[in-house]
Short mmCIF file of C-alpha atoms in Angstrom, two decimals:
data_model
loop_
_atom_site.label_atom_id
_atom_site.label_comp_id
_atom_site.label_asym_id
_atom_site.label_seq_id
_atom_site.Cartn_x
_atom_site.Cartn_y
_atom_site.Cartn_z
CA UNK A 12 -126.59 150.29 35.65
CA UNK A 13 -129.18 148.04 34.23
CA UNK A 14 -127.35 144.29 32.76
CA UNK A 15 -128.45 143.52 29.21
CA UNK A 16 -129.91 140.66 28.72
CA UNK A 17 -130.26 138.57 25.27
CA UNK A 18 -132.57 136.14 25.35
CA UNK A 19 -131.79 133.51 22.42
CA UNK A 20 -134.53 131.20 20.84
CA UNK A 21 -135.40 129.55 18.54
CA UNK A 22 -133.50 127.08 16.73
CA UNK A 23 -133.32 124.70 14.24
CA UNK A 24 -134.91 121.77 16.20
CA UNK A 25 -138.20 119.81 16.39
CA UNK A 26 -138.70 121.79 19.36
CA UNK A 27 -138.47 125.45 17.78
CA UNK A 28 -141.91 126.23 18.81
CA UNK A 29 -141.51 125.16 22.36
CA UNK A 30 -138.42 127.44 22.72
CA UNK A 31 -140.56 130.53 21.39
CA UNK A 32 -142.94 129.67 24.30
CA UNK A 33 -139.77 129.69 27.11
CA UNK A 34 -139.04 132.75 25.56
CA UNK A 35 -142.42 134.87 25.95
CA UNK A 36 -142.57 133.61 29.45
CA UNK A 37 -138.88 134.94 30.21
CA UNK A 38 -138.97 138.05 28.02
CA UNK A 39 -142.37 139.18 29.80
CA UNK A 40 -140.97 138.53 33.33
CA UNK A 41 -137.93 140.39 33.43
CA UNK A 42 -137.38 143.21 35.29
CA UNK A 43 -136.67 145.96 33.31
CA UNK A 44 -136.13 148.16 36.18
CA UNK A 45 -133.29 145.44 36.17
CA UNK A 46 -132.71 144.66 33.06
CA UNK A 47 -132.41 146.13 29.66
CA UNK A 48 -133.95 142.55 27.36
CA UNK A 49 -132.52 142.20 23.48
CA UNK A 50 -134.30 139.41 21.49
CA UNK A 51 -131.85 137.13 19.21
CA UNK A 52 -134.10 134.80 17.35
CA UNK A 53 -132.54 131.50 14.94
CA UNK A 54 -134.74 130.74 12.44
CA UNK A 55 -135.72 127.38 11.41
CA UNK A 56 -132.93 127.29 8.47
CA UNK A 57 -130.07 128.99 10.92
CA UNK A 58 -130.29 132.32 9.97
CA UNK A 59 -129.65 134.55 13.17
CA UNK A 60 -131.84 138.32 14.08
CA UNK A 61 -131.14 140.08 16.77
CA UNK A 62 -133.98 142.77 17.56
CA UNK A 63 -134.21 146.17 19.90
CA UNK A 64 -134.72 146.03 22.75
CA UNK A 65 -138.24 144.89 24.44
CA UNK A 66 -139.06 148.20 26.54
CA UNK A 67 -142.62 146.33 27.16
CA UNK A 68 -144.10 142.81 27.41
CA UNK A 69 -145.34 140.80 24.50
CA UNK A 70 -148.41 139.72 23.21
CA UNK A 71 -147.96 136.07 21.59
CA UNK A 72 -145.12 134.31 20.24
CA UNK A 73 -145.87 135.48 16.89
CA UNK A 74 -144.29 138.80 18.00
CA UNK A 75 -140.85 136.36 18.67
CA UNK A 76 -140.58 135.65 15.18
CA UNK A 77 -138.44 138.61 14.12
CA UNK A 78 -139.33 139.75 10.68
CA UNK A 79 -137.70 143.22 10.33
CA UNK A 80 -134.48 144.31 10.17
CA UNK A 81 -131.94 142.31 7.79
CA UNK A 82 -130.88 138.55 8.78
CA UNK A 83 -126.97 137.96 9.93
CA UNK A 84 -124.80 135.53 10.82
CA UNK A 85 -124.72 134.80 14.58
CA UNK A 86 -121.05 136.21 14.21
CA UNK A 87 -122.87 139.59 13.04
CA UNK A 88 -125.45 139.52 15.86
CA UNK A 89 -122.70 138.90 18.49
CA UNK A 90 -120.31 141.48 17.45
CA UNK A 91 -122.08 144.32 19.79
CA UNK A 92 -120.57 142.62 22.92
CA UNK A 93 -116.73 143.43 21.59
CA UNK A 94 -117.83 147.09 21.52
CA UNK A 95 -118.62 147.24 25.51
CA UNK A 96 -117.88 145.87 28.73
CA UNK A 97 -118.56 142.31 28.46
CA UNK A 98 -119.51 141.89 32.32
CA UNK A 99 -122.61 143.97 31.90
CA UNK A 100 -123.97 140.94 29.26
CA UNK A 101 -125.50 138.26 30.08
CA UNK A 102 -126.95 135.77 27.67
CA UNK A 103 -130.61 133.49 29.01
CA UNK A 104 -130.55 130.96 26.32
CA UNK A 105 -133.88 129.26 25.75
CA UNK A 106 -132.80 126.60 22.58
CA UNK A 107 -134.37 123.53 23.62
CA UNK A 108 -132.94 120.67 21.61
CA UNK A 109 -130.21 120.11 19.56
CA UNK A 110 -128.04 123.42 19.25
CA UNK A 111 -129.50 124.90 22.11
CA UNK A 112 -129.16 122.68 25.30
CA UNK A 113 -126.99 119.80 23.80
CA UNK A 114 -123.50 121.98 24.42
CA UNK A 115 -122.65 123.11 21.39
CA UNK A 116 -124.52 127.04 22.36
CA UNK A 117 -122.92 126.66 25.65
CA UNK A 118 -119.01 125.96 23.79
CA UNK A 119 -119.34 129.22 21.50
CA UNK A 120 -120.47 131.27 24.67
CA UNK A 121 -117.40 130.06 26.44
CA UNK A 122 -115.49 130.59 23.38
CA UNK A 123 -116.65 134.21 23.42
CA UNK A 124 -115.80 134.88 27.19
CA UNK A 125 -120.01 135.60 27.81
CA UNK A 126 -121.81 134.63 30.93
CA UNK A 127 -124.39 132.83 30.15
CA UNK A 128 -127.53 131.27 32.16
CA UNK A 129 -127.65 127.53 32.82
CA UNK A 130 -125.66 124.42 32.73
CA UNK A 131 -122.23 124.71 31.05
CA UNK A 132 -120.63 122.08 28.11
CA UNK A 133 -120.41 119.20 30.09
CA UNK A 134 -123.69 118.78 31.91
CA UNK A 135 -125.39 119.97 28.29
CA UNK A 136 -124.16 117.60 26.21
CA UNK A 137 -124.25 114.71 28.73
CA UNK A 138 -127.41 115.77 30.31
CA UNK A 139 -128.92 116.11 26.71
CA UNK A 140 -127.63 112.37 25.39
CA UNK A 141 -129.98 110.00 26.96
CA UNK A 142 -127.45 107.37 26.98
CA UNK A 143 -124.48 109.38 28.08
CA UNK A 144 -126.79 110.35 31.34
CA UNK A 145 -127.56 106.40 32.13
CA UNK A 146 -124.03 105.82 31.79
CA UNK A 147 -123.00 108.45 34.35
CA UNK A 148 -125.91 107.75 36.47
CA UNK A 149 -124.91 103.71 36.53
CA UNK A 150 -121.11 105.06 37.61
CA UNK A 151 -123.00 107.25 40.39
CA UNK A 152 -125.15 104.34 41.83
CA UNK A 153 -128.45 105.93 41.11
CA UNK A 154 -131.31 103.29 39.80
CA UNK A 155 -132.47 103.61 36.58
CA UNK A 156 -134.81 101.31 34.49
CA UNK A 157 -133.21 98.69 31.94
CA UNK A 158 -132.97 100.04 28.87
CA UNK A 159 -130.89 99.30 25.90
CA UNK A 160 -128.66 101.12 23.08
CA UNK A 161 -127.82 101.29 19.84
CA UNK A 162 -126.83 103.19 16.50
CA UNK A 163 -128.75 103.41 13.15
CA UNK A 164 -125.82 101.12 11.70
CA UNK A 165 -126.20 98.49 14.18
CA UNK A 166 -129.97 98.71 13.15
CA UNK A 167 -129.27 98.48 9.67
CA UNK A 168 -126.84 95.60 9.81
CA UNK A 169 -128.48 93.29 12.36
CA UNK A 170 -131.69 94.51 13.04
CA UNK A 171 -133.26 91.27 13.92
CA UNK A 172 -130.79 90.13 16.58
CA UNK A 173 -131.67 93.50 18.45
CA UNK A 174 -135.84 93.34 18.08
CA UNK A 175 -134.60 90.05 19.65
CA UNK A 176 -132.45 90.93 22.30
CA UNK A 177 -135.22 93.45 23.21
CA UNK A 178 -137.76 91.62 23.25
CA UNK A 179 -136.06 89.09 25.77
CA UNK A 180 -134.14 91.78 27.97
CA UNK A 181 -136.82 94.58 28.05
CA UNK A 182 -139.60 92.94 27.00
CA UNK A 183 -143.68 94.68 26.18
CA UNK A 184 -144.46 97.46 26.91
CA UNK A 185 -141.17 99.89 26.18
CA UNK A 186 -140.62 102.96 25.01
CA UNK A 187 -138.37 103.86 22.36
CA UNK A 188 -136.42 107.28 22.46
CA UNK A 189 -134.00 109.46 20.41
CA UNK A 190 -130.73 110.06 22.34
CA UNK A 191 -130.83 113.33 21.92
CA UNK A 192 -134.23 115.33 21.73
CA UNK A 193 -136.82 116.67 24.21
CA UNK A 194 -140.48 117.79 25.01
CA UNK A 195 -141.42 114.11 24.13
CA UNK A 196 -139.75 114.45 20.30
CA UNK A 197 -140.01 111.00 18.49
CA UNK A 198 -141.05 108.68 21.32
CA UNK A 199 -143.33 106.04 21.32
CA UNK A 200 -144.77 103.12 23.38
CA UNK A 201 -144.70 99.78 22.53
CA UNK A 202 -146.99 96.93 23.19
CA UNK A 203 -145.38 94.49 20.39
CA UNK A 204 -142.79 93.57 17.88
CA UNK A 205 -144.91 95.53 15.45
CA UNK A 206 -144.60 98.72 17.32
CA UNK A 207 -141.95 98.29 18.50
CA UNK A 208 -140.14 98.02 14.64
CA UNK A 209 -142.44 101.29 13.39
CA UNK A 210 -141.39 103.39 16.88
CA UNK A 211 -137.27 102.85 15.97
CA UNK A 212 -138.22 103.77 12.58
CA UNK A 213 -139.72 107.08 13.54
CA UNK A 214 -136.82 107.68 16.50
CA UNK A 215 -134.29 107.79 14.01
CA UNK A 216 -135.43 110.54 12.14
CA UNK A 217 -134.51 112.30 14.77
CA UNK A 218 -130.82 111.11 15.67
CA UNK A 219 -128.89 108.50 15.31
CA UNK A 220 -128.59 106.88 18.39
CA UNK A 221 -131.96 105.68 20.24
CA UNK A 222 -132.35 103.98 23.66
CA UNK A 223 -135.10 101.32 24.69
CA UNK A 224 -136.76 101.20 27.96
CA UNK A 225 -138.85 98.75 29.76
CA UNK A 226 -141.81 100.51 30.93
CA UNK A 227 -142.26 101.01 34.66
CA UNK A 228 -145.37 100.93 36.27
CA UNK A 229 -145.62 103.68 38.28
CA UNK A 230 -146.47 107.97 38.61
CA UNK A 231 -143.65 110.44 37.07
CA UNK A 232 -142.12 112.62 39.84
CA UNK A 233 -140.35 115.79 39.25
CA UNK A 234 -138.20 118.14 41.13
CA UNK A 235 -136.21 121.50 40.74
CA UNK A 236 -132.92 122.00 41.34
CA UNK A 237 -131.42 125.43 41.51
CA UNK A 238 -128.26 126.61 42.24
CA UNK A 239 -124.05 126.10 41.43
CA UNK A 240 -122.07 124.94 44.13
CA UNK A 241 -124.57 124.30 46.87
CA UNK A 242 -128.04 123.47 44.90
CA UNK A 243 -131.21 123.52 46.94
CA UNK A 244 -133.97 121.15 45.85
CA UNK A 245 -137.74 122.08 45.38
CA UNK A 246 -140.23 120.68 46.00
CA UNK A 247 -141.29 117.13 44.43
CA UNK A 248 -144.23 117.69 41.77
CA UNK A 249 -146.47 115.56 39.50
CA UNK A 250 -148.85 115.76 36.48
CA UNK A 251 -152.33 114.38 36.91
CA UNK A 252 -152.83 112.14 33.90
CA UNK A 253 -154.72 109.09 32.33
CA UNK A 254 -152.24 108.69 29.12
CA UNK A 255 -149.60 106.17 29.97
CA UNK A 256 -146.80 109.31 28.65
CA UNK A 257 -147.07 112.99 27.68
CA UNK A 258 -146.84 113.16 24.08
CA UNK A 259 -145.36 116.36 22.32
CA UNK A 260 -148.89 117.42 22.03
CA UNK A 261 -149.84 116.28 25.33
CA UNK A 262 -147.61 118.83 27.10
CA UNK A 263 -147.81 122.04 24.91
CA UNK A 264 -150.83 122.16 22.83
CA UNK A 265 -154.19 120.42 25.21
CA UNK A 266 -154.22 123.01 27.28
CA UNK A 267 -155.66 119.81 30.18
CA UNK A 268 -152.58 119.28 32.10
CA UNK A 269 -152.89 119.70 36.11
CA UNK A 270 -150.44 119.59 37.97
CA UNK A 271 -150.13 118.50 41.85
CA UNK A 272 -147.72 120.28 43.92
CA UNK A 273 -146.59 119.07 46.48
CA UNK A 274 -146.81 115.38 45.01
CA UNK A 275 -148.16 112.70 46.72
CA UNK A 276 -144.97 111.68 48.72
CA UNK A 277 -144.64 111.05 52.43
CA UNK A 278 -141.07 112.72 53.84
CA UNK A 279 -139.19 109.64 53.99
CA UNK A 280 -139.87 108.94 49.91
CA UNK A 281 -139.57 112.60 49.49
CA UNK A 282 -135.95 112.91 51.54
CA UNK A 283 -134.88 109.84 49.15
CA UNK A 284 -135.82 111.66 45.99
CA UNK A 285 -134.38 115.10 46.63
CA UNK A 286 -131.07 112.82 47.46
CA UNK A 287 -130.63 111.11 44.24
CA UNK A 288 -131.49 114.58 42.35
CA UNK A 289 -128.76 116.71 43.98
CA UNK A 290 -126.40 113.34 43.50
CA UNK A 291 -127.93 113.44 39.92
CA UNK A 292 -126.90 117.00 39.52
CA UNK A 293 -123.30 116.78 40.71
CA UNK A 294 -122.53 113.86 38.74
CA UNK A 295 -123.29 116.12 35.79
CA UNK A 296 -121.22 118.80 37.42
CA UNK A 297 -124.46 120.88 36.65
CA UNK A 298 -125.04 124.39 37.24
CA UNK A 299 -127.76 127.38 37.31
CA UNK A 300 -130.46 124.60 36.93
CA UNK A 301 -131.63 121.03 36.21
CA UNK A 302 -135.52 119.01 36.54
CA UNK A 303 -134.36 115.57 37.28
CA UNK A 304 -137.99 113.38 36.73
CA UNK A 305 -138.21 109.62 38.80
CA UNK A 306 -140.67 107.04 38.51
CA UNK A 307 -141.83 106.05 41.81
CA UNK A 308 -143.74 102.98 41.66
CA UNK A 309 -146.49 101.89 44.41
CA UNK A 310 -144.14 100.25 46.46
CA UNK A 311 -142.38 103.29 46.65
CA UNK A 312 -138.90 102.34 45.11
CA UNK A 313 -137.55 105.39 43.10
CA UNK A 314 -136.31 105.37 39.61
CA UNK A 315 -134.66 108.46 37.79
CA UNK A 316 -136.49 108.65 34.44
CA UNK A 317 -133.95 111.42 32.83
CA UNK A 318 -132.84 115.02 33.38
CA UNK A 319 -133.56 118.56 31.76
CA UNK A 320 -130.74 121.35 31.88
CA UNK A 321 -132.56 123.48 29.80
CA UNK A 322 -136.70 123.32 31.34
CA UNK A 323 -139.24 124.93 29.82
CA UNK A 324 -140.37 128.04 31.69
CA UNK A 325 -143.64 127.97 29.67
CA UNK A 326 -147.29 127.80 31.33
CA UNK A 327 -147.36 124.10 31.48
CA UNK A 328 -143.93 123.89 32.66
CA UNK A 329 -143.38 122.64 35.95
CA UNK A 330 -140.29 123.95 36.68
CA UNK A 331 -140.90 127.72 37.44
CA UNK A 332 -144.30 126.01 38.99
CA UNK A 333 -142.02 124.20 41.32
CA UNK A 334 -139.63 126.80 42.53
CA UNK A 335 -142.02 129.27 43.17
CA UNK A 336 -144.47 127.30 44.77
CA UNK A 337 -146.32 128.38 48.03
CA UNK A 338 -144.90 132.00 47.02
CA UNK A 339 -140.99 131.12 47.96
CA UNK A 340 -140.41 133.29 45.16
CA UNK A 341 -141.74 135.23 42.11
CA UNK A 342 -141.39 134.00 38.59
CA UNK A 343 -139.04 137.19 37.96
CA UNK A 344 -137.06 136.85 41.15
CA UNK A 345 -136.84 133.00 39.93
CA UNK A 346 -135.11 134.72 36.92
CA UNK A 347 -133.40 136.92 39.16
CA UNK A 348 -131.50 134.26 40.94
CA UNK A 349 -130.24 132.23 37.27
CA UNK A 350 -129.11 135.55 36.15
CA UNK A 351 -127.03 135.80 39.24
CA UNK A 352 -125.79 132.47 39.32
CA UNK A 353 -124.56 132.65 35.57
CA UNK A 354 -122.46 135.96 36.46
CA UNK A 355 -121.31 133.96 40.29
CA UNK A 356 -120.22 131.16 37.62
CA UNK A 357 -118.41 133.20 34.96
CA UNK A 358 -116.53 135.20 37.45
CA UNK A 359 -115.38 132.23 39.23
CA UNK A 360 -113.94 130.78 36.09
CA UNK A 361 -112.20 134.40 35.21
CA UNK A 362 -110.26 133.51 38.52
CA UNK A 363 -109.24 130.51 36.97
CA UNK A 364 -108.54 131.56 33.41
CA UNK A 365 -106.37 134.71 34.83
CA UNK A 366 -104.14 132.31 36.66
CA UNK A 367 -105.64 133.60 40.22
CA UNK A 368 -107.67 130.61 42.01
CA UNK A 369 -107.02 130.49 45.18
CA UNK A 370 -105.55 133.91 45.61
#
């Protein structure tokens, strides 16, 4: 019996059009000898459609956004899985950004009793908060660059004591970042006080917490991680760039980005990476999958940048790139493997919710 599969995208964040991307690339690489694939799209304004089900790969991601049938609530859309067996339904959520990756998708699935692929509410909303991830990373020993935090009221009640503090503690260049966004969503760099005042302007547009970081000089490394209890690490991978960061438009519209897998590590800096990512990934109590991204700098000290429990599997992405490099595995037996470790995950927590762990 094939296991239906609703892919979910979408979404009411900056990063909508990013999600509808993650979602081509899954909904064309599913098995359907495997798997029967259901669409369930969120509009910009909320509004949930589910569609039939995808006998045959798409075209573009204008076919994604759903125009026929009539618009629901998601309770409407999610009322089919009360009217069969539950374990035959698995849900491959593809939200990037707020309501999507941040926990709050992952804490109605729960709520519903429905496996679901990926990290659960903890590692989301942790992993997604910039600041909440330094903070656990500090507690788990792993180095980070010096950044600082604060809220749009602190801004708006001593905003000169903090351009300040900055520029003595972080200092020129920095970045500035929204707690919680991705895909490069509302960051800048900085080279001055100027900047620097403009960049936390346009950050908080997009939440209301931002961090600063001091720049570090240095290539962006990446790795895979894949797995729930015992997580295997990919390989490490870079992009090949001249920009000093990948802007939003950088990564998804240029079409220039190469990437360089295996990256230009020798085993001893590689070994040290692929430690601090699997330590990364446990102190998030992460599951299904994570990209954990370090700086390593030309003396070869290694510096976690930030972590992604909800990749983009589109044809920039480096994730799939990573995990199926030198033909380990197959984008669909990549998809495969989540798919079974969502369903490995929600049994093991029926054990615990019936009472029986350890039986």
């Amino acid at each position: 019996m094939r296991t239906n599969v609703y892919v979910m995208y979408g979404g009411q964040s900056p990063e909508h059009d990013v999600s509808l991307k993650t979602a081509l690339a899954v909904m064309n690489r599913l098995d359907r000898d495997r798997y029967r694939v259901y669409p369930i799209y969120v509009e910009p304004d909320g509004a949930w459609r589910g569609g039939n089900e995808l006998a045959e790969c798409l075209d573009d991601v204008e076919s994604l956004r759903l125009s026929s049938g009539e618009r629901s609530s998601m309770g409407g859309i999610l009322k089919q899985w009360y009217q069969e067996d539950r374990s035959n339904h698995v849900v491959f959520p593809v939200l990037h950004g707020p309501n999507g990756e941040d926990g709050t998708l992952q804490g109605m699935l729960e709520m519903l009793n429905i496996p679901y692929v990926g990290n659960g509410v903890l590692a989301s909303a942790a992993g997604m908060d910039k600041i909440m991830t330094k903070r656990i990373m500090e507690q788990a020993g792993i180095p980070q660059t010096p950044y600082t935090a604060f809220t749009l009221y602190e801004w708006n009640k001593e905003a000169d004591r903090l351009i300040h503090t900055i520029g003595s503690s972080i200092g020129y260049p920095c970045y500035v970042k929204p707690a919680n966004m991705g895909s490069s969503v509302g960051i800048s760099r900085c080279g001055d006080r100027e900047e620097l005042e403009a960049s936390i302007r346009e950050a908080f547009r997009y939440d209301r917490k931002i961090a600063v970081e001091k720049e570090i000089p240095g290539r962006e490394v990446q790795v895979a991680i894949l797995g729930n209890d015992e997580p295997v690490c990919s390989v490490a991978g870079e992009f090949e760039r001249e920009r000093h960061f990948f802007s939003y438009e950088r990564k998804y519209s240029s079409g220039v980005l190469t990437k360089r897998i295996p990256a230009r590590l020798d085993d001893e800096v590689y070994g040290r990476l692929r430690t601090m990512a699997l330590q990364a990934f446990r102190a998030l109590d992460g599951a299904g999958l994570m990209r954990v991204d370090f700086f390593v700098t030309d003396s070869n000290e290694i510096i976690l940048n930030e972590v992604n429990t909800l990749p983009g599997f589109t044809e920039n992405s480096m994730f799939p790139a990573l995990l199926t490099y030198g033909g380990r595995r197959t984008f669909a037996q990549l998809l495969d493997e989540l798919i079974g470790l969502a369903l490995e995950r929600y049994r093991e927590k029926r054990v615990w919710r019936d009472g029986r762990a350890g039986a």
